[in-house]
Amino acid sequence: MFKHNLLIIYRNFKRFKSTFFINLLGLSTGMACALLIFLWVNDELSVDKFHENDDQLYQVYLHHDEKGEIRSAPPVPALLADVLEEEVPEVLTAVEDTDTNEFGDSFSLAIGEDKMKARGKFSGEEYFQLFSFPFLKGNAETALSDKSGIVLTESLAKRLFGTTEAIGKSLEWQILKFNG
Protein backbone atom coordinates (compact mmCIF):
# COMPACT_ATOMS: atom_id res chain seq x y z
CA MET A 1 0.00 0.00 0.00
CA PHE A 2 2.78 2.44 0.97
CA LYS A 3 4.68 1.58 -2.22
CA HIS A 4 1.54 2.31 -4.25
CA ASN A 5 1.12 5.77 -2.64
CA LEU A 6 4.75 6.64 -3.34
CA LEU A 7 4.28 5.63 -6.98
CA ILE A 8 1.22 7.91 -7.30
CA ILE A 9 3.11 10.81 -5.73
CA TYR A 10 6.03 10.27 -8.12
CA ARG A 11 3.73 10.16 -11.17
CA ASN A 12 1.90 13.33 -10.12
CA PHE A 13 5.22 15.07 -9.52
CA LYS A 14 6.41 14.14 -13.02
CA ARG A 15 3.12 15.29 -14.60
CA PHE A 16 2.52 18.53 -12.62
CA LYS A 17 6.00 19.85 -11.76
CA SER A 18 5.09 23.56 -11.63
CA THR A 19 2.05 22.93 -9.40
CA PHE A 20 4.16 20.76 -7.10
CA PHE A 21 6.81 23.47 -6.66
CA ILE A 22 4.20 26.18 -6.09
CA ASN A 23 2.55 24.05 -3.39
CA LEU A 24 5.92 23.20 -1.86
CA LEU A 25 6.93 26.89 -1.80
CA GLY A 26 3.60 27.88 -0.19
CA LEU A 27 3.83 25.11 2.41
CA SER A 28 7.44 26.01 3.25
CA THR A 29 6.61 29.72 3.55
CA GLY A 30 3.60 29.02 5.76
CA MET A 31 5.53 26.70 8.05
CA ALA A 32 8.43 29.19 8.32
CA CYS A 33 6.01 32.03 9.20
CA ALA A 34 4.22 29.87 11.77
CA LEU A 35 7.56 28.91 13.34
CA LEU A 36 8.73 32.55 13.51
CA ILE A 37 5.43 33.67 15.05
CA PHE A 38 5.66 30.87 17.63
CA LEU A 39 9.25 31.85 18.52
CA TRP A 40 8.28 35.53 18.85
CA VAL A 41 5.24 34.80 21.07
CA ASN A 42 7.28 32.38 23.19
CA ASP A 43 9.97 35.03 23.68
CA GLU A 44 7.42 37.70 24.62
CA LEU A 45 5.74 35.41 27.15
CA SER A 46 9.03 34.44 28.79
CA VAL A 47 10.41 37.93 29.45
CA ASP A 48 11.18 38.63 33.13
CA LYS A 49 9.51 35.45 34.40
CA PHE A 50 12.20 35.06 37.07
CA HIS A 51 10.68 37.79 39.26
CA GLU A 52 8.81 36.53 42.32
CA ASN A 53 5.61 38.49 41.61
CA ASP A 54 5.75 38.49 37.80
CA ASP A 55 1.99 37.88 37.55
CA GLN A 56 1.38 41.19 39.38
CA LEU A 57 3.84 43.36 37.42
CA TYR A 58 2.59 45.70 34.70
CA GLN A 59 4.23 48.32 32.54
CA VAL A 60 2.47 51.55 31.62
CA TYR A 61 2.89 52.87 28.09
CA LEU A 62 2.25 56.39 26.90
CA HIS A 63 0.17 56.78 23.73
CA HIS A 64 0.74 60.11 22.03
CA ASP A 65 0.21 61.72 18.66
CA GLU A 66 3.43 62.21 16.73
CA LYS A 67 3.16 63.70 13.23
CA GLY A 68 -0.35 62.35 12.74
CA GLU A 69 0.46 58.83 13.98
CA ILE A 70 -0.22 57.31 17.39
CA ARG A 71 3.05 56.25 18.99
CA SER A 72 3.25 54.01 22.05
CA ALA A 73 6.35 54.05 24.20
CA PRO A 74 7.27 53.25 27.82
CA PRO A 75 8.56 56.68 28.88
CA VAL A 76 5.75 58.18 30.95
CA PRO A 77 5.74 61.26 33.20
CA ALA A 78 7.83 60.71 36.33
CA LEU A 79 5.00 61.69 38.70
CA LEU A 80 2.64 59.08 37.26
CA ALA A 81 3.78 56.43 39.76
CA ASP A 82 2.72 58.60 42.72
CA VAL A 83 -0.64 59.44 41.11
CA LEU A 84 -1.34 55.77 40.33
CA GLU A 85 -0.66 54.74 43.93
CA GLU A 86 -2.95 57.48 45.29
CA GLU A 87 -5.85 57.34 42.83
CA VAL A 88 -6.06 53.72 41.63
CA PRO A 89 -6.88 51.39 44.53
CA GLU A 90 -5.79 48.27 42.60
CA VAL A 91 -2.22 49.58 42.37
CA LEU A 92 -0.37 48.50 45.51
CA THR A 93 3.04 49.89 44.58
CA ALA A 94 4.18 51.88 41.57
CA VAL A 95 7.70 52.95 40.72
CA GLU A 96 9.07 55.21 38.03
CA ASP A 97 11.58 53.58 35.73
CA THR A 98 13.16 55.71 33.01
CA ASP A 99 15.36 53.75 30.66
CA THR A 100 17.92 56.08 29.11
CA ASN A 101 18.06 53.84 26.01
CA GLU A 102 14.64 55.20 25.02
CA PHE A 103 16.15 58.64 24.57
CA GLY A 104 19.48 57.56 23.09
CA ASP A 105 21.33 58.72 26.20
CA SER A 106 24.30 57.09 27.81
CA PHE A 107 26.37 57.88 30.88
CA SER A 108 29.97 58.88 31.11
CA LEU A 109 31.35 57.24 34.24
CA ALA A 110 34.68 58.43 35.60
CA ILE A 111 36.97 57.21 38.35
CA GLY A 112 39.78 59.73 38.51
CA GLU A 113 41.10 60.11 34.96
CA ASP A 114 39.56 56.85 33.65
CA LYS A 115 36.31 57.44 31.75
CA MET A 116 33.94 55.04 30.04
CA LYS A 117 30.43 55.06 28.56
CA ALA A 118 27.59 52.95 29.90
CA ARG A 119 23.82 52.72 29.58
CA GLY A 120 21.45 52.75 32.52
CA LYS A 121 18.15 53.85 33.98
CA PHE A 122 16.71 56.07 36.67
CA SER A 123 14.37 54.31 39.08
CA GLY A 124 12.47 54.96 42.29
CA GLU A 125 13.57 53.56 45.62
CA GLU A 126 10.89 50.81 45.62
CA TYR A 127 12.28 49.35 42.37
CA PHE A 128 13.96 46.36 44.02
CA GLN A 129 10.92 45.70 46.20
CA LEU A 130 8.93 45.02 43.01
CA PHE A 131 11.61 43.35 40.91
CA SER A 132 13.62 40.50 42.38
CA PHE A 133 17.01 40.93 40.74
CA PRO A 134 19.76 38.98 42.50
CA PHE A 135 22.32 41.08 44.40
CA LEU A 136 25.96 40.01 44.76
CA LYS A 137 26.75 42.71 47.31
CA GLY A 138 24.62 45.18 49.23
CA ASN A 139 20.98 45.24 50.28
CA ALA A 140 18.17 45.40 47.73
CA GLU A 141 15.80 47.12 50.19
CA THR A 142 18.10 50.09 50.80
CA ALA A 143 20.03 50.19 47.51
CA LEU A 144 18.18 53.19 46.08
CA SER A 145 17.13 54.96 49.29
CA ASP A 146 20.07 57.38 49.04
CA LYS A 147 19.80 59.92 46.19
CA SER A 148 23.51 59.53 45.45
CA GLY A 149 23.31 55.72 45.40
CA ILE A 150 23.87 53.64 42.30
CA VAL A 151 23.44 49.96 41.52
CA LEU A 152 25.99 48.40 39.19
CA THR A 153 25.88 45.15 37.28
CA GLU A 154 28.66 42.68 37.96
CA SER A 155 30.25 43.27 34.56
CA LEU A 156 30.18 47.09 34.90
CA ALA A 157 31.66 46.93 38.42
CA LYS A 158 34.50 44.78 37.10
CA ARG A 159 35.10 47.20 34.20
CA LEU A 160 35.14 50.22 36.51
CA PHE A 161 36.91 48.92 39.60
CA GLY A 162 38.49 45.67 38.45
CA THR A 163 36.47 43.81 41.10
CA THR A 164 32.91 43.42 42.32
CA GLU A 165 33.89 45.08 45.64
CA ALA A 166 32.44 48.50 44.74
CA ILE A 167 30.44 49.33 47.87
CA GLY A 168 31.53 52.62 49.40
CA LYS A 169 33.62 53.64 46.39
CA SER A 170 32.75 56.79 44.49
CA LEU A 171 32.58 57.68 40.85
CA GLU A 172 31.46 60.65 38.80
CA TRP A 173 28.78 60.39 36.15
CA GLN A 174 27.43 62.64 33.45
CA ILE A 175 24.65 62.13 30.91
CA LEU A 176 25.78 62.17 27.28
CA LYS A 177 23.49 62.50 24.27
CA PHE A 178 24.18 60.40 21.20
CA ASN A 179 23.52 61.99 17.84
CA GLY A 180 22.99 58.59 16.16
PDB file of C-alpha atoms in Angstrom:
ATOM      1  CA  MET A   1       0.000   0.000   0.000  1.00  0.00           C
ATOM      2  CA  PHE A   2       2.783   2.442   0.967  1.00  0.00           C
ATOM      3  CA  LYS A   3       4.680   1.579  -2.220  1.00  0.00           C
ATOM      4  CA  HIS A   4       1.536   2.308  -4.253  1.00  0.00           C
ATOM      5  CA  ASN A   5       1.121   5.766  -2.637  1.00  0.00           C
ATOM      6  CA  LEU A   6       4.751   6.643  -3.343  1.00  0.00           C
ATOM      7  CA  LEU A   7       4.279   5.631  -6.977  1.00  0.00           C
ATOM      8  CA  ILE A   8       1.215   7.911  -7.304  1.00  0.00           C
ATOM      9  CA  ILE A   9       3.112  10.813  -5.725  1.00  0.00           C
ATOM     10  CA  TYR A  10       6.032  10.269  -8.119  1.00  0.00           C
ATOM     11  CA  ARG A  11       3.734  10.156 -11.166  1.00  0.00           C
ATOM     12  CA  ASN A  12       1.896  13.328 -10.123  1.00  0.00           C
ATOM     13  CA  PHE A  13       5.225  15.068  -9.520  1.00  0.00           C
ATOM     14  CA  LYS A  14       6.406  14.145 -13.023  1.00  0.00           C
ATOM     15  CA  ARG A  15       3.121  15.285 -14.599  1.00  0.00           C
ATOM     16  CA  PHE A  16       2.518  18.535 -12.616  1.00  0.00           C
ATOM     17  CA  LYS A  17       5.997  19.849 -11.759  1.00  0.00           C
ATOM     18  CA  SER A  18       5.089  23.560 -11.625  1.00  0.00           C
ATOM     19  CA  THR A  19       2.047  22.932  -9.400  1.00  0.00           C
ATOM     20  CA  PHE A  20       4.156  20.756  -7.096  1.00  0.00           C
ATOM     21  CA  PHE A  21       6.806  23.467  -6.659  1.00  0.00           C
ATOM     22  CA  ILE A  22       4.195  26.182  -6.091  1.00  0.00           C
ATOM     23  CA  ASN A  23       2.545  24.045  -3.392  1.00  0.00           C
ATOM     24  CA  LEU A  24       5.920  23.201  -1.864  1.00  0.00           C
ATOM     25  CA  LEU A  25       6.928  26.887  -1.805  1.00  0.00           C
ATOM     26  CA  GLY A  26       3.598  27.878  -0.191  1.00  0.00           C
ATOM     27  CA  LEU A  27       3.829  25.106   2.406  1.00  0.00           C
ATOM     28  CA  SER A  28       7.438  26.014   3.248  1.00  0.00           C
ATOM     29  CA  THR A  29       6.614  29.722   3.552  1.00  0.00           C
ATOM     30  CA  GLY A  30       3.598  29.023   5.756  1.00  0.00           C
ATOM     31  CA  MET A  31       5.533  26.702   8.048  1.00  0.00           C
ATOM     32  CA  ALA A  32       8.425  29.188   8.317  1.00  0.00           C
ATOM     33  CA  CYS A  33       6.008  32.030   9.199  1.00  0.00           C
ATOM     34  CA  ALA A  34       4.216  29.874  11.771  1.00  0.00           C
ATOM     35  CA  LEU A  35       7.561  28.912  13.344  1.00  0.00           C
ATOM     36  CA  LEU A  36       8.731  32.550  13.506  1.00  0.00           C
ATOM     37  CA  ILE A  37       5.425  33.672  15.050  1.00  0.00           C
ATOM     38  CA  PHE A  38       5.661  30.870  17.630  1.00  0.00           C
ATOM     39  CA  LEU A  39       9.245  31.851  18.519  1.00  0.00           C
ATOM     40  CA  TRP A  40       8.276  35.528  18.850  1.00  0.00           C
ATOM     41  CA  VAL A  41       5.241  34.800  21.071  1.00  0.00           C
ATOM     42  CA  ASN A  42       7.278  32.381  23.191  1.00  0.00           C
ATOM     43  CA  ASP A  43       9.972  35.035  23.680  1.00  0.00           C
ATOM     44  CA  GLU A  44       7.416  37.702  24.617  1.00  0.00           C
ATOM     45  CA  LEU A  45       5.740  35.406  27.151  1.00  0.00           C
ATOM     46  CA  SER A  46       9.033  34.438  28.795  1.00  0.00           C
ATOM     47  CA  VAL A  47      10.408  37.935  29.453  1.00  0.00           C
ATOM     48  CA  ASP A  48      11.177  38.625  33.128  1.00  0.00           C
ATOM     49  CA  LYS A  49       9.506  35.452  34.400  1.00  0.00           C
ATOM     50  CA  PHE A  50      12.199  35.060  37.075  1.00  0.00           C
ATOM     51  CA  HIS A  51      10.675  37.787  39.258  1.00  0.00           C
ATOM     52  CA  GLU A  52       8.813  36.526  42.322  1.00  0.00           C
ATOM     53  CA  ASN A  53       5.613  38.493  41.606  1.00  0.00           C
ATOM     54  CA  ASP A  54       5.751  38.490  37.802  1.00  0.00           C
ATOM     55  CA  ASP A  55       1.994  37.881  37.549  1.00  0.00           C
ATOM     56  CA  GLN A  56       1.378  41.192  39.377  1.00  0.00           C
ATOM     57  CA  LEU A  57       3.840  43.360  37.415  1.00  0.00           C
ATOM     58  CA  TYR A  58       2.591  45.703  34.695  1.00  0.00           C
ATOM     59  CA  GLN A  59       4.229  48.323  32.538  1.00  0.00           C
ATOM     60  CA  VAL A  60       2.467  51.553  31.624  1.00  0.00           C
ATOM     61  CA  TYR A  61       2.886  52.874  28.088  1.00  0.00           C
ATOM     62  CA  LEU A  62       2.255  56.395  26.899  1.00  0.00           C
ATOM     63  CA  HIS A  63       0.165  56.783  23.728  1.00  0.00           C
ATOM     64  CA  HIS A  64       0.743  60.113  22.025  1.00  0.00           C
ATOM     65  CA  ASP A  65       0.206  61.717  18.657  1.00  0.00           C
ATOM     66  CA  GLU A  66       3.430  62.206  16.726  1.00  0.00           C
ATOM     67  CA  LYS A  67       3.158  63.700  13.226  1.00  0.00           C
ATOM     68  CA  GLY A  68      -0.354  62.352  12.745  1.00  0.00           C
ATOM     69  CA  GLU A  69       0.456  58.833  13.981  1.00  0.00           C
ATOM     70  CA  ILE A  70      -0.224  57.313  17.388  1.00  0.00           C
ATOM     71  CA  ARG A  71       3.054  56.253  18.985  1.00  0.00           C
ATOM     72  CA  SER A  72       3.255  54.007  22.046  1.00  0.00           C
ATOM     73  CA  ALA A  73       6.353  54.050  24.204  1.00  0.00           C
ATOM     74  CA  PRO A  74       7.273  53.246  27.815  1.00  0.00           C
ATOM     75  CA  PRO A  75       8.561  56.682  28.875  1.00  0.00           C
ATOM     76  CA  VAL A  76       5.751  58.182  30.950  1.00  0.00           C
ATOM     77  CA  PRO A  77       5.745  61.264  33.200  1.00  0.00           C
ATOM     78  CA  ALA A  78       7.833  60.710  36.334  1.00  0.00           C
ATOM     79  CA  LEU A  79       5.005  61.692  38.703  1.00  0.00           C
ATOM     80  CA  LEU A  80       2.636  59.076  37.263  1.00  0.00           C
ATOM     81  CA  ALA A  81       3.783  56.431  39.761  1.00  0.00           C
ATOM     82  CA  ASP A  82       2.717  58.595  42.720  1.00  0.00           C
ATOM     83  CA  VAL A  83      -0.639  59.437  41.114  1.00  0.00           C
ATOM     84  CA  LEU A  84      -1.341  55.771  40.330  1.00  0.00           C
ATOM     85  CA  GLU A  85      -0.659  54.743  43.934  1.00  0.00           C
ATOM     86  CA  GLU A  86      -2.955  57.482  45.290  1.00  0.00           C
ATOM     87  CA  GLU A  87      -5.854  57.341  42.833  1.00  0.00           C
ATOM     88  CA  VAL A  88      -6.065  53.724  41.628  1.00  0.00           C
ATOM     89  CA  PRO A  89      -6.877  51.394  44.532  1.00  0.00           C
ATOM     90  CA  GLU A  90      -5.792  48.273  42.602  1.00  0.00           C
ATOM     91  CA  VAL A  91      -2.217  49.579  42.369  1.00  0.00           C
ATOM     92  CA  LEU A  92      -0.375  48.499  45.509  1.00  0.00           C
ATOM     93  CA  THR A  93       3.044  49.888  44.584  1.00  0.00           C
ATOM     94  CA  ALA A  94       4.177  51.884  41.572  1.00  0.00           C
ATOM     95  CA  VAL A  95       7.696  52.950  40.720  1.00  0.00           C
ATOM     96  CA  GLU A  96       9.072  55.211  38.027  1.00  0.00           C
ATOM     97  CA  ASP A  97      11.579  53.582  35.725  1.00  0.00           C
ATOM     98  CA  THR A  98      13.160  55.713  33.013  1.00  0.00           C
ATOM     99  CA  ASP A  99      15.364  53.750  30.656  1.00  0.00           C
ATOM    100  CA  THR A 100      17.919  56.077  29.107  1.00  0.00           C
ATOM    101  CA  ASN A 101      18.063  53.843  26.014  1.00  0.00           C
ATOM    102  CA  GLU A 102      14.636  55.199  25.018  1.00  0.00           C
ATOM    103  CA  PHE A 103      16.151  58.640  24.570  1.00  0.00           C
ATOM    104  CA  GLY A 104      19.480  57.564  23.089  1.00  0.00           C
ATOM    105  CA  ASP A 105      21.327  58.716  26.201  1.00  0.00           C
ATOM    106  CA  SER A 106      24.302  57.086  27.812  1.00  0.00           C
ATOM    107  CA  PHE A 107      26.368  57.875  30.883  1.00  0.00           C
ATOM    108  CA  SER A 108      29.967  58.877  31.111  1.00  0.00           C
ATOM    109  CA  LEU A 109      31.346  57.239  34.236  1.00  0.00           C
ATOM    110  CA  ALA A 110      34.683  58.434  35.604  1.00  0.00           C
ATOM    111  CA  ILE A 111      36.968  57.208  38.346  1.00  0.00           C
ATOM    112  CA  GLY A 112      39.776  59.729  38.508  1.00  0.00           C
ATOM    113  CA  GLU A 113      41.099  60.111  34.964  1.00  0.00           C
ATOM    114  CA  ASP A 114      39.556  56.854  33.647  1.00  0.00           C
ATOM    115  CA  LYS A 115      36.311  57.437  31.748  1.00  0.00           C
ATOM    116  CA  MET A 116      33.936  55.044  30.042  1.00  0.00           C
ATOM    117  CA  LYS A 117      30.431  55.063  28.564  1.00  0.00           C
ATOM    118  CA  ALA A 118      27.592  52.948  29.898  1.00  0.00           C
ATOM    119  CA  ARG A 119      23.819  52.719  29.578  1.00  0.00           C
ATOM    120  CA  GLY A 120      21.450  52.751  32.516  1.00  0.00           C
ATOM    121  CA  LYS A 121      18.145  53.847  33.980  1.00  0.00           C
ATOM    122  CA  PHE A 122      16.715  56.068  36.665  1.00  0.00           C
ATOM    123  CA  SER A 123      14.365  54.313  39.082  1.00  0.00           C
ATOM    124  CA  GLY A 124      12.471  54.961  42.286  1.00  0.00           C
ATOM    125  CA  GLU A 125      13.565  53.564  45.624  1.00  0.00           C
ATOM    126  CA  GLU A 126      10.894  50.810  45.624  1.00  0.00           C
ATOM    127  CA  TYR A 127      12.277  49.351  42.370  1.00  0.00           C
ATOM    128  CA  PHE A 128      13.960  46.362  44.019  1.00  0.00           C
ATOM    129  CA  GLN A 129      10.918  45.700  46.199  1.00  0.00           C
ATOM    130  CA  LEU A 130       8.931  45.021  43.010  1.00  0.00           C
ATOM    131  CA  PHE A 131      11.613  43.354  40.912  1.00  0.00           C
ATOM    132  CA  SER A 132      13.622  40.497  42.377  1.00  0.00           C
ATOM    133  CA  PHE A 133      17.009  40.930  40.741  1.00  0.00           C
ATOM    134  CA  PRO A 134      19.759  38.985  42.503  1.00  0.00           C
ATOM    135  CA  PHE A 135      22.324  41.079  44.399  1.00  0.00           C
ATOM    136  CA  LEU A 136      25.960  40.009  44.765  1.00  0.00           C
ATOM    137  CA  LYS A 137      26.752  42.709  47.307  1.00  0.00           C
ATOM    138  CA  GLY A 138      24.622  45.179  49.232  1.00  0.00           C
ATOM    139  CA  ASN A 139      20.982  45.239  50.276  1.00  0.00           C
ATOM    140  CA  ALA A 140      18.167  45.397  47.731  1.00  0.00           C
ATOM    141  CA  GLU A 141      15.805  47.120  50.189  1.00  0.00           C
ATOM    142  CA  THR A 142      18.098  50.095  50.799  1.00  0.00           C
ATOM    143  CA  ALA A 143      20.035  50.193  47.506  1.00  0.00           C
ATOM    144  CA  LEU A 144      18.181  53.194  46.080  1.00  0.00           C
ATOM    145  CA  SER A 145      17.126  54.965  49.289  1.00  0.00           C
ATOM    146  CA  ASP A 146      20.069  57.384  49.040  1.00  0.00           C
ATOM    147  CA  LYS A 147      19.801  59.916  46.192  1.00  0.00           C
ATOM    148  CA  SER A 148      23.509  59.528  45.448  1.00  0.00           C
ATOM    149  CA  GLY A 149      23.308  55.719  45.395  1.00  0.00           C
ATOM    150  CA  ILE A 150      23.875  53.639  42.296  1.00  0.00           C
ATOM    151  CA  VAL A 151      23.438  49.956  41.518  1.00  0.00           C
ATOM    152  CA  LEU A 152      25.995  48.397  39.193  1.00  0.00           C
ATOM    153  CA  THR A 153      25.882  45.145  37.280  1.00  0.00           C
ATOM    154  CA  GLU A 154      28.662  42.677  37.962  1.00  0.00           C
ATOM    155  CA  SER A 155      30.254  43.271  34.557  1.00  0.00           C
ATOM    156  CA  LEU A 156      30.181  47.091  34.902  1.00  0.00           C
ATOM    157  CA  ALA A 157      31.657  46.931  38.421  1.00  0.00           C
ATOM    158  CA  LYS A 158      34.497  44.781  37.102  1.00  0.00           C
ATOM    159  CA  ARG A 159      35.095  47.197  34.204  1.00  0.00           C
ATOM    160  CA  LEU A 160      35.141  50.217  36.506  1.00  0.00           C
ATOM    161  CA  PHE A 161      36.906  48.922  39.601  1.00  0.00           C
ATOM    162  CA  GLY A 162      38.485  45.669  38.450  1.00  0.00           C
ATOM    163  CA  THR A 163      36.473  43.813  41.097  1.00  0.00           C
ATOM    164  CA  THR A 164      32.908  43.425  42.322  1.00  0.00           C
ATOM    165  CA  GLU A 165      33.886  45.075  45.637  1.00  0.00           C
ATOM    166  CA  ALA A 166      32.442  48.502  44.735  1.00  0.00           C
ATOM    167  CA  ILE A 167      30.438  49.326  47.872  1.00  0.00           C
ATOM    168  CA  GLY A 168      31.531  52.622  49.401  1.00  0.00           C
ATOM    169  CA  LYS A 169      33.624  53.643  46.393  1.00  0.00           C
ATOM    170  CA  SER A 170      32.748  56.793  44.493  1.00  0.00           C
ATOM    171  CA  LEU A 171      32.576  57.681  40.847  1.00  0.00           C
ATOM    172  CA  GLU A 172      31.459  60.645  38.803  1.00  0.00           C
ATOM    173  CA  TRP A 173      28.784  60.391  36.152  1.00  0.00           C
ATOM    174  CA  GLN A 174      27.434  62.643  33.446  1.00  0.00           C
ATOM    175  CA  ILE A 175      24.652  62.135  30.906  1.00  0.00           C
ATOM    176  CA  LEU A 176      25.779  62.169  27.285  1.00  0.00           C
ATOM    177  CA  LYS A 177      23.491  62.498  24.271  1.00  0.00           C
ATOM    178  CA  PHE A 178      24.178  60.400  21.200  1.00  0.00           C
ATOM    179  CA  ASN A 179      23.517  61.987  17.837  1.00  0.00           C
ATOM    180  CA  GLY A 180      22.994  58.592  16.158  1.00  0.00           C
TER     181      GLY A 180
END
